[in-house]
PDB file of C-alpha atoms and ligand atoms in Angstrom:
ATOM      1  CA  VAL P   1     -24.762   6.637   6.226  1.00 39.00           C
ATOM      2  CA  SER P   2     -23.880   3.341   4.631  1.00 55.00           C
ATOM      3  CA  GLY P   3     -23.623   2.077   1.133  1.00 69.00           C
ATOM      4  CA  PRO P   4     -22.977  -1.255  -0.523  1.00 81.00           C
ATOM      5  CA  PRO P   5     -19.375  -2.122  -1.398  1.00 90.00           C
ATOM      6  CA  SER P   6     -18.236  -1.666  -4.968  1.00 89.00           C
ATOM      7  CA  GLN P   7     -17.080  -4.683  -6.940  1.00 88.00           C
ATOM      8  CA  ARG P   8     -13.497  -3.978  -5.866  1.00 92.00           C
ATOM      9  CA  THR P   9     -14.034  -2.996  -2.228  1.00 92.00           C
ATOM     10  CA  ARG P  10     -15.958  -6.110  -1.149  1.00 93.00           C
ATOM     11  CA  VAL P  11     -13.895  -7.869   1.542  1.00 91.00           C
ATOM     12  CA  ARG P  12     -13.773 -11.568   0.683  1.00 91.00           C
ATOM     13  CA  ARG P  13     -12.111 -13.250   3.676  1.00 90.00           C
ATOM     14  CA  VAL P  14     -14.215 -13.182   6.876  1.00 90.00           C
ATOM     15  CA  PRO P  15     -16.754 -10.735   5.358  1.00 91.00           C
ATOM     16  CA  ALA P  16     -18.588 -10.547   8.705  1.00 91.00           C
ATOM     17  CA  ARG P  17     -15.741  -8.296   9.900  1.00 91.00           C
ATOM     18  CA  ALA P  18     -16.212  -5.885   7.003  1.00 91.00           C
ATOM     19  CA  ALA P  19     -18.060  -2.557   7.089  1.00 90.00           C
ATOM     20  CA  TYR P  20     -18.692  -0.105   4.288  1.00 93.00           C
ATOM     21  CA  ASP P  21     -20.313   2.558   6.424  1.00 93.00           C
ATOM     22  CA  ARG P  22     -18.831   5.934   5.576  1.00 94.00           C
ATOM     23  CA  VAL P  23     -18.695   6.990   9.239  1.00 96.00           C
ATOM     24  CA  VAL P  24     -16.854   3.828  10.280  1.00 97.00           C
ATOM     25  CA  VAL P  25     -14.256   4.392   7.558  1.00 97.00           C
ATOM     26  CA  GLN P  26     -13.890   8.080   8.470  1.00 97.00           C
ATOM     27  CA  GLU P  27     -13.438   7.333  12.183  1.00 98.00           C
ATOM     28  CA  ILE P  28     -10.667   4.829  11.477  1.00 98.00           C
ATOM     29  CA  PHE P  29      -8.780   7.396   9.382  1.00 98.00           C
ATOM     30  CA  ASP P  30      -9.447  10.162  11.924  1.00 97.00           C
ATOM     31  CA  GLU P  31      -7.990   8.194  14.807  1.00 97.00           C
ATOM     32  CA  ALA P  32      -4.929   7.041  12.857  1.00 98.00           C
ATOM     33  CA  LEU P  33      -1.885   9.299  13.129  1.00 96.00           C
ATOM     34  CA  VAL P  34      -0.446   7.881   9.940  1.00 97.00           C
ATOM     35  CA  CYS P  35      -1.683   6.112   6.846  1.00 98.00           C
ATOM     36  CA  HIS P  36       0.047   4.152   4.107  1.00 98.00           C
ATOM     37  CA  VAL P  37      -0.344   5.360   0.560  1.00 98.00           C
ATOM     38  CA  CYS P  38       0.174   2.987  -2.347  1.00 98.00           C
ATOM     39  CA  VAL P  39       0.630   4.365  -5.859  1.00 98.00           C
ATOM     40  CA  VAL P  40       1.366   2.626  -9.116  1.00 96.00           C
ATOM     41  CA  ASP P  41       4.640   3.805 -10.672  1.00 96.00           C
ATOM     42  CA  GLY P  42       4.559   2.228 -14.117  1.00 95.00           C
ATOM     43  CA  GLU P  43       4.834  -1.509 -13.484  1.00 94.00           C
ATOM     44  CA  GLN P  44       5.823  -1.109  -9.825  1.00 96.00           C
ATOM     45  CA  PRO P  45       3.440  -0.299  -6.964  1.00 96.00           C
ATOM     46  CA  ILE P  46       5.186   1.670  -4.203  1.00 97.00           C
ATOM     47  CA  VAL P  47       3.929   2.280  -0.664  1.00 98.00           C
ATOM     48  CA  VAL P  48       4.908   5.128   1.667  1.00 97.00           C
ATOM     49  CA  PRO P  49       3.846   6.023   5.218  1.00 97.00           C
ATOM     50  CA  THR P  50       2.260   9.476   5.175  1.00 96.00           C
ATOM     51  CA  LEU P  51       0.469  11.896   7.492  1.00 96.00           C
ATOM     52  CA  HIS P  52      -3.114  12.693   6.597  1.00 97.00           C
ATOM     53  CA  ALA P  53      -6.065  14.875   7.535  1.00 97.00           C
ATOM     54  CA  ARG P  54      -9.711  14.525   6.556  1.00 97.00           C
ATOM     55  CA  ASP P  55     -11.898  17.137   4.967  1.00 96.00           C
ATOM     56  CA  GLY P  56     -15.413  15.693   4.721  1.00 95.00           C
ATOM     57  CA  ASP P  57     -15.382  12.716   2.413  1.00 95.00           C
ATOM     58  CA  ARG P  58     -11.802  13.304   1.239  1.00 97.00           C
ATOM     59  CA  LEU P  59      -8.406  12.653   2.752  1.00 97.00           C
ATOM     60  CA  LEU P  60      -5.750  15.323   2.443  1.00 97.00           C
ATOM     61  CA  LEU P  61      -2.200  14.133   1.848  1.00 97.00           C
ATOM     62  CA  HIS P  62       0.779  16.470   1.774  1.00 96.00           C
ATOM     63  CA  GLY P  63       4.478  16.179   1.128  1.00 94.00           C
ATOM     64  CA  SER P  64       7.485  17.550  -0.666  1.00 94.00           C
ATOM     65  CA  ALA P  65       6.499  18.589  -4.182  1.00 92.00           C
ATOM     66  CA  ALA P  66       9.606  16.680  -5.283  1.00 93.00           C
ATOM     67  CA  SER P  67       8.640  13.348  -3.722  1.00 95.00           C
ATOM     68  CA  ARG P  68       7.769  10.491  -6.045  1.00 96.00           C
ATOM     69  CA  ALA P  69       4.524   9.592  -4.295  1.00 96.00           C
ATOM     70  CA  MET P  70       3.247  13.189  -4.341  1.00 96.00           C
ATOM     71  CA  ARG P  71       4.110  13.626  -8.018  1.00 96.00           C
ATOM     72  CA  LEU P  72       2.316  10.405  -8.938  1.00 97.00           C
ATOM     73  CA  LEU P  73      -0.687  11.228  -6.746  1.00 97.00           C
ATOM     74  CA  ALA P  74      -0.970  14.702  -8.293  1.00 96.00           C
ATOM     75  CA  ALA P  75      -0.875  13.072 -11.744  1.00 96.00           C
ATOM     76  CA  GLY P  76      -3.899  10.969 -10.761  1.00 97.00           C
ATOM     77  CA  VAL P  77      -2.403   7.470 -11.052  1.00 97.00           C
ATOM     78  CA  PRO P  78      -4.394   4.574  -9.486  1.00 97.00           C
ATOM     79  CA  ALA P  79      -3.791   4.614  -5.734  1.00 98.00           C
ATOM     80  CA  ALA P  80      -4.908   3.136  -2.419  1.00 98.00           C
ATOM     81  CA  VAL P  81      -4.709   4.477   1.136  1.00 98.00           C
ATOM     82  CA  CYS P  82      -4.814   2.354   4.295  1.00 98.00           C
ATOM     83  CA  ALA P  83      -5.008   3.112   8.034  1.00 98.00           C
ATOM     84  CA  THR P  84      -4.654   0.454  10.750  1.00 98.00           C
ATOM     85  CA  HIS P  85      -5.071   0.304  14.524  1.00 98.00           C
ATOM     86  CA  ILE P  86      -3.913  -2.700  16.518  1.00 98.00           C
ATOM     87  CA  ASP P  87      -6.088  -2.924  19.637  1.00 98.00           C
ATOM     88  CA  GLY P  88      -4.694  -6.123  21.103  1.00 98.00           C
ATOM     89  CA  LEU P  89      -2.774  -9.357  20.668  1.00 98.00           C
ATOM     90  CA  VAL P  90      -5.057 -12.379  20.700  1.00 98.00           C
ATOM     91  CA  LEU P  91      -3.419 -15.471  22.203  1.00 98.00           C
ATOM     92  CA  ALA P  92      -5.197 -18.719  21.440  1.00 98.00           C
ATOM     93  CA  ARG P  93      -4.557 -22.248  22.678  1.00 98.00           C
ATOM     94  CA  SER P  94      -3.328 -23.318  19.255  1.00 98.00           C
ATOM     95  CA  ALA P  95      -0.774 -21.620  16.997  1.00 98.00           C
ATOM     96  CA  PHE P  96      -3.276 -21.379  14.150  1.00 98.00           C
ATOM     97  CA  PHE P  97      -5.902 -19.294  15.969  1.00 98.00           C
ATOM     98  CA  HIS P  98      -3.560 -16.587  17.242  1.00 98.00           C
ATOM     99  CA  SER P  99      -4.704 -13.254  15.893  1.00 98.00           C
ATOM    100  CA  VAL P 100      -4.864  -9.518  16.585  1.00 98.00           C
ATOM    101  CA  ASN P 101      -7.776  -7.262  17.393  1.00 98.00           C
ATOM    102  CA  TYR P 102      -7.781  -4.437  14.892  1.00 98.00           C
ATOM    103  CA  ARG P 103      -9.597  -1.772  12.957  1.00 98.00           C
ATOM    104  CA  SER P 104      -8.481  -0.990   9.440  1.00 98.00           C
ATOM    105  CA  ALA P 105      -9.747   0.998   6.486  1.00 98.00           C
ATOM    106  CA  VAL P 106      -8.722   0.966   2.850  1.00 98.00           C
ATOM    107  CA  ALA P 107      -9.789   3.485   0.200  1.00 98.00           C
ATOM    108  CA  LEU P 108      -9.259   3.005  -3.515  1.00 98.00           C
ATOM    109  CA  GLY P 109      -9.203   5.731  -6.138  1.00 97.00           C
ATOM    110  CA  ALA P 110      -7.113   8.527  -7.566  1.00 98.00           C
ATOM    111  CA  ALA P 111      -6.027  11.804  -5.989  1.00 98.00           C
ATOM    112  CA  SER P 112      -6.586  15.332  -7.284  1.00 97.00           C
ATOM    113  CA  PRO P 113      -4.120  18.230  -6.900  1.00 94.00           C
ATOM    114  CA  MET P 114      -5.232  21.354  -4.988  1.00 93.00           C
ATOM    115  CA  ASP P 115      -5.064  24.964  -6.125  1.00 89.00           C
ATOM    116  CA  ASP P 116      -3.249  27.565  -3.991  1.00 91.00           C
ATOM    117  CA  GLU P 117      -6.323  28.714  -2.086  1.00 89.00           C
ATOM    118  CA  THR P 118      -7.566  25.271  -1.100  1.00 94.00           C
ATOM    119  CA  LYS P 119      -3.963  24.254  -0.432  1.00 95.00           C
ATOM    120  CA  LEU P 120      -3.491  26.904   2.256  1.00 95.00           C
ATOM    121  CA  ALA P 121      -6.718  25.822   3.969  1.00 95.00           C
ATOM    122  CA  ALA P 122      -5.535  22.202   3.734  1.00 96.00           C
ATOM    123  CA  LEU P 123      -2.173  23.006   5.344  1.00 96.00           C
ATOM    124  CA  ARG P 124      -3.980  24.727   8.186  1.00 96.00           C
ATOM    125  CA  LEU P 125      -6.291  21.743   8.635  1.00 95.00           C
ATOM    126  CA  PHE P 126      -3.248  19.471   8.723  1.00 93.00           C
ATOM    127  CA  LEU P 127      -1.562  21.321  11.565  1.00 95.00           C
ATOM    128  CA  GLU P 128      -4.799  21.827  13.469  1.00 96.00           C
ATOM    129  CA  ARG P 129      -5.644  18.120  13.312  1.00 95.00           C
ATOM    130  CA  TYR P 130      -2.458  17.140  15.092  1.00 93.00           C
ATOM    131  CA  HIS P 131      -2.151  20.270  17.266  1.00 94.00           C
ATOM    132  CA  PRO P 132      -5.460  22.163  17.690  1.00 95.00           C
ATOM    133  CA  GLY P 133      -4.956  25.940  17.943  1.00 97.00           C
ATOM    134  CA  ARG P 134      -1.360  25.885  16.721  1.00 97.00           C
ATOM    135  CA  TRP P 135      -1.772  27.410  13.233  1.00 97.00           C
ATOM    136  CA  ASN P 136      -2.409  30.878  14.689  1.00 97.00           C
ATOM    137  CA  GLN P 137       0.507  30.594  17.146  1.00 97.00           C
ATOM    138  CA  VAL P 138       3.283  29.802  14.668  1.00 97.00           C
ATOM    139  CA  ARG P 139       4.819  31.425  11.595  1.00 97.00           C
ATOM    140  CA  GLN P 140       2.751  30.833   8.454  1.00 94.00           C
ATOM    141  CA  PRO P 141       4.463  29.167   5.448  1.00 96.00           C
ATOM    142  CA  SER P 142       6.762  31.461   3.424  1.00 97.00           C
ATOM    143  CA  PRO P 143       6.133  31.591  -0.372  1.00 97.00           C
ATOM    144  CA  GLN P 144       9.090  29.230  -0.807  1.00 97.00           C
ATOM    145  CA  GLU P 145       7.821  26.759   1.821  1.00 96.00           C
ATOM    146  CA  PHE P 146       4.319  26.964   0.339  1.00 96.00           C
ATOM    147  CA  LYS P 147       5.643  26.153  -3.148  1.00 95.00           C
ATOM    148  CA  ALA P 148       7.766  23.261  -1.877  1.00 95.00           C
ATOM    149  CA  THR P 149       4.739  21.565  -0.316  1.00 95.00           C
ATOM    150  CA  ALA P 150       2.296  19.651  -2.480  1.00 95.00           C
ATOM    151  CA  VAL P 151      -1.185  18.788  -1.235  1.00 97.00           C
ATOM    152  CA  VAL P 152      -3.600  16.387  -2.891  1.00 97.00           C
ATOM    153  CA  SER P 153      -7.037  15.189  -1.898  1.00 97.00           C
ATOM    154  CA  PHE P 154      -8.064  11.564  -2.087  1.00 98.00           C
ATOM    155  CA  PRO P 155     -11.710  10.415  -2.177  1.00 97.00           C
ATOM    156  CA  LEU P 156     -13.041   8.158   0.584  1.00 97.00           C
ATOM    157  CA  SER P 157     -16.082   7.275  -1.508  1.00 95.00           C
ATOM    158  CA  GLU P 158     -14.871   3.796  -2.496  1.00 96.00           C
ATOM    159  CA  ALA P 159     -13.685   2.351   0.780  1.00 97.00           C
ATOM    160  CA  SER P 160     -13.937  -0.601   3.119  1.00 97.00           C
ATOM    161  CA  ALA P 161     -13.309  -1.162   6.804  1.00 97.00           C
ATOM    162  CA  LYS P 162     -12.522  -4.366   8.636  1.00 97.00           C
ATOM    163  CA  ARG P 163     -12.613  -4.937  12.398  1.00 97.00           C
ATOM    164  CA  ARG P 164     -11.811  -7.768  14.764  1.00 98.00           C
ATOM    165  CA  SER P 165     -12.561  -7.665  18.463  1.00 97.00           C
ATOM    166  CA  GLY P 166     -13.070 -10.152  21.251  1.00 97.00           C
ATOM    167  CA  PRO P 167     -11.416 -13.303  22.540  1.00 98.00           C
ATOM    168  CA  PRO P 168      -9.596 -16.054  20.652  1.00 98.00           C
ATOM    169  CA  THR P 169     -11.785 -18.425  18.663  1.00 97.00           C
ATOM    170  CA  ASP P 170     -10.342 -21.702  19.916  1.00 98.00           C
ATOM    171  CA  LEU P 171     -11.653 -25.081  18.858  1.00 98.00           C
ATOM    172  CA  ALA P 172     -13.762 -26.785  21.530  1.00 98.00           C
ATOM    173  CA  GLU P 173     -11.226 -29.620  21.841  1.00 98.00           C
ATOM    174  CA  ASP P 174      -8.427 -27.123  22.667  1.00 98.00           C
ATOM    175  CA  LEU P 175     -10.270 -25.272  25.453  1.00 97.00           C
ATOM    176  CA  GLY P 176      -8.977 -27.630  28.168  1.00 97.00           C
ATOM    177  CA  ARG P 177      -5.290 -27.211  27.253  1.00 97.00           C
ATOM    178  CA  ASP P 178      -2.998 -26.001  30.036  1.00 97.00           C
ATOM    179  CA  VAL P 179      -1.795 -22.840  28.301  1.00 98.00           C
ATOM    180  CA  TRP P 180      -2.604 -19.170  28.902  1.00 98.00           C
ATOM    181  CA  ALA P 181      -5.109 -17.735  26.441  1.00 98.00           C
ATOM    182  CA  GLY P 182      -6.710 -14.319  26.175  1.00 98.00           C
ATOM    183  CA  ILE P 183      -6.108 -10.793  24.933  1.00 98.00           C
ATOM    184  CA  ILE P 184      -3.184  -8.460  25.568  1.00 98.00           C
ATOM    185  CA  PRO P 185      -4.746  -5.012  24.964  1.00 98.00           C
ATOM    186  CA  LEU P 186      -2.558  -2.397  23.264  1.00 98.00           C
ATOM    187  CA  GLU P 187      -2.963   1.361  22.996  1.00 97.00           C
ATOM    188  CA  LEU P 188      -1.067   4.357  21.664  1.00 96.00           C
ATOM    189  CA  ARG P 189      -0.308   6.778  24.500  1.00 96.00           C
ATOM    190  CA  GLN P 190       1.057  10.298  24.664  1.00 95.00           C
ATOM    191  CA  LEU P 191       4.018  10.683  27.042  1.00 97.00           C
ATOM    192  CA  PRO P 192       5.042  13.919  28.839  1.00 97.00           C
ATOM    193  CA  PRO P 193       6.207  16.590  26.338  1.00 96.00           C
ATOM    194  CA  VAL P 194       9.950  17.310  25.981  1.00 96.00           C
ATOM    195  CA  PRO P 195      10.508  21.086  25.467  1.00 96.00           C
ATOM    196  CA  HIS P 196      13.040  22.361  22.939  1.00 93.00           C
ATOM    197  CA  ARG P 197      15.228  25.266  24.184  1.00 90.00           C
ATOM    198  CA  GLY P 198      16.137  26.396  20.677  1.00 88.00           C
ATOM    199  CA  ASP P 199      19.835  27.073  21.280  1.00 82.00           C
ATOM    200  CA  GLU P 200      20.990  23.899  19.531  1.00 72.00           C
ATOM    201  CA  ASN P 201      19.612  23.423  16.037  1.00 66.00           C
ATOM    202  CA  ALA P 202      19.677  20.247  13.988  1.00 62.00           C
ATOM    203  CA  SER P 203      19.539  22.010  10.614  1.00 60.00           C
ATOM    204  CA  GLU P 204      20.982  19.076   8.691  1.00 59.00           C
ATOM    205  CA  SER P 205      17.931  16.870   9.288  1.00 66.00           C
ATOM    206  CA  ARG P 206      15.029  19.122   8.286  1.00 70.00           C
ATOM    207  CA  GLY P 207      12.084  17.629   6.404  1.00 70.00           C
ATOM    208  CA  ARG P 208      10.624  14.164   6.456  1.00 71.00           C
TER     209      ARG P 208
HETATM  210  C1  LIG B   1      -3.467  -5.569  11.655  1.00 68.98           C
HETATM  211  C2  LIG B   1      -3.924  -6.573  10.639  1.00 68.98           C
HETATM  212  C3  LIG B   1      -3.221  -7.735  10.476  1.00 68.98           C
HETATM  213  C4  LIG B   1      -3.610  -8.672   9.536  1.00 68.98           C
HETATM  214  N1  LIG B   1      -2.855  -9.786   9.370  1.00 68.98           N
HETATM  215  C5  LIG B   1      -3.164 -10.675   8.410  1.00 68.98           C
HETATM  216  C6  LIG B   1      -2.334 -11.798   8.159  1.00 68.98           C
HETATM  217  O1  LIG B   1      -1.302 -11.994   8.802  1.00 68.98           O
HETATM  218  N2  LIG B   1      -2.705 -12.645   7.180  1.00 68.98           N
HETATM  219  C7  LIG B   1      -3.835 -12.433   6.434  1.00 68.98           C
HETATM  220  O2  LIG B   1      -4.121 -13.232   5.523  1.00 68.98           O
HETATM  221  N3  LIG B   1      -4.630 -11.391   6.643  1.00 68.98           N
HETATM  222  C8  LIG B   1      -4.321 -10.496   7.609  1.00 68.98           C
HETATM  223  N4  LIG B   1      -5.127  -9.409   7.826  1.00 68.98           N
HETATM  224  C9  LIG B   1      -6.328  -9.301   7.012  1.00 68.98           C
HETATM  225  C10 LIG B   1      -5.989  -8.675   5.669  1.00 68.98           C
HETATM  226  O3  LIG B   1      -5.921  -7.266   5.856  1.00 68.98           O
HETATM  227  C11 LIG B   1      -7.055  -8.985   4.594  1.00 68.98           C
HETATM  228  O4  LIG B   1      -8.320  -8.650   5.099  1.00 68.98           O
HETATM  229  C12 LIG B   1      -6.969 -10.430   4.169  1.00 68.98           C
HETATM  230  O5  LIG B   1      -5.780 -10.602   3.410  1.00 68.98           O
HETATM  231  C13 LIG B   1      -8.133 -10.893   3.319  1.00 68.98           C
HETATM  232  O6  LIG B   1      -8.331 -10.057   2.248  1.00 68.98           O
HETATM  233  P1  LIG B   1      -9.348 -10.517   1.093  1.00 68.98           P
HETATM  234  O7  LIG B   1      -8.685 -11.596   0.271  1.00 68.98           O
HETATM  235  O8  LIG B   1     -10.656 -10.809   1.688  1.00 68.98           O
HETATM  236  O9  LIG B   1      -9.516  -9.203   0.316  1.00 68.98           O
HETATM  237  P2  LIG B   1      -8.933  -8.721  -1.091  1.00 68.98           P
HETATM  238  O10 LIG B   1      -9.537  -9.538  -2.182  1.00 68.98           O
HETATM  239  O11 LIG B   1      -7.445  -8.612  -0.991  1.00 68.98           O
HETATM  240  O12 LIG B   1      -9.547  -7.275  -1.115  1.00 68.98           O
HETATM  241  C14 LIG B   1     -10.924  -7.032  -1.404  1.00 68.98           C
HETATM  242  C15 LIG B   1     -11.289  -5.655  -0.934  1.00 68.98           C
HETATM  243  O13 LIG B   1     -11.321  -5.670   0.504  1.00 68.98           O
HETATM  244  C16 LIG B   1     -10.491  -4.640   1.021  1.00 68.98           C
HETATM  245  N5  LIG B   1      -9.842  -5.103   2.249  1.00 68.98           N
HETATM  246  C17 LIG B   1      -9.147  -6.247   2.435  1.00 68.98           C
HETATM  247  N6  LIG B   1      -8.669  -6.322   3.672  1.00 68.98           N
HETATM  248  C18 LIG B   1      -9.071  -5.187   4.289  1.00 68.98           C
HETATM  249  C19 LIG B   1      -8.861  -4.692   5.592  1.00 68.98           C
HETATM  250  N7  LIG B   1      -8.123  -5.353   6.504  1.00 68.98           N
HETATM  251  N8  LIG B   1      -9.399  -3.499   5.907  1.00 68.98           N
HETATM  252  C20 LIG B   1     -10.127  -2.800   5.014  1.00 68.98           C
HETATM  253  N9  LIG B   1     -10.360  -3.233   3.760  1.00 68.98           N
HETATM  254  C21 LIG B   1      -9.823  -4.414   3.407  1.00 68.98           C
HETATM  255  C22 LIG B   1      -9.466  -4.398  -0.082  1.00 68.98           C
HETATM  256  O14 LIG B   1      -8.951  -3.072  -0.029  1.00 68.98           O
HETATM  257  C23 LIG B   1     -10.259  -4.599  -1.347  1.00 68.98           C
HETATM  258  O15 LIG B   1     -10.933  -3.415  -1.695  1.00 68.98           O
HETATM  259  C24 LIG B   1      -4.763  -8.455   8.755  1.00 68.98           C
HETATM  260  C25 LIG B   1      -5.480  -7.273   8.929  1.00 68.98           C
HETATM  261  C26 LIG B   1      -5.070  -6.342   9.848  1.00 68.98           C
HETATM  262  C27 LIG B   1      -5.852  -5.079   9.984  1.00 68.98           C
END
């Protein structure tokens, strides 16, 4: 499923690395554990790192109902959401051609608030995305917790992806230089879990 970029999503620099395929964009958001949400607050754009989940062609974003970003998103101000993966450091034989291998996606648009019914389903989807099967194991949100959490959905319909892979693109005249060149691959890994006994509680630092 692919579509042409809109006037504002067309990547201008190195357009060969761009993709506007809906599936490519969705996969980049799905694999990312965090995204960055930019909202316009009057004259000042602000950006915040935020967890996300995807429901079809929309991203779900949640947070404290009191947070600035969530209030602005729920009000439908112009916004953008970005997810990025760094797959490797690219070391060239010249300073200029150093780069990174990456996959990134940016969506432009405006969020919509969710009603109580869709909000509960969204909260479940959120937990299940990070920890499959967990929603049914843990306590469900109390009315107070439910009210304190805002959820909005953000369209992925106007979005772009950009990807770089492969070796450095050195100039021919630099290829003979006596300096290491290549790729240092990077990945995000899960380490062994650390159980919590529950007899020491850090109540003062709840929330994000
Ligand atoms: C990890 C990483 C590191 C980068 N480091 C640099 C750097 O140091 N310097 C640098 O100049 N560029 C860097 N880039 C590329 C940068 O993200 C832009 O692509 C670049 O600034 C050129 O944008 P533009 O002028 O073509 O697009 P703009 O005119 O700014 O934007 C046009 C449209 O393309 C979209 N778009 C632009 N870039 C991306 C992207 N990366 N992914 C998805 N959609 C995009 C925008 O959202 C917009 O809708 C990096 C990218 C990544 C992922």
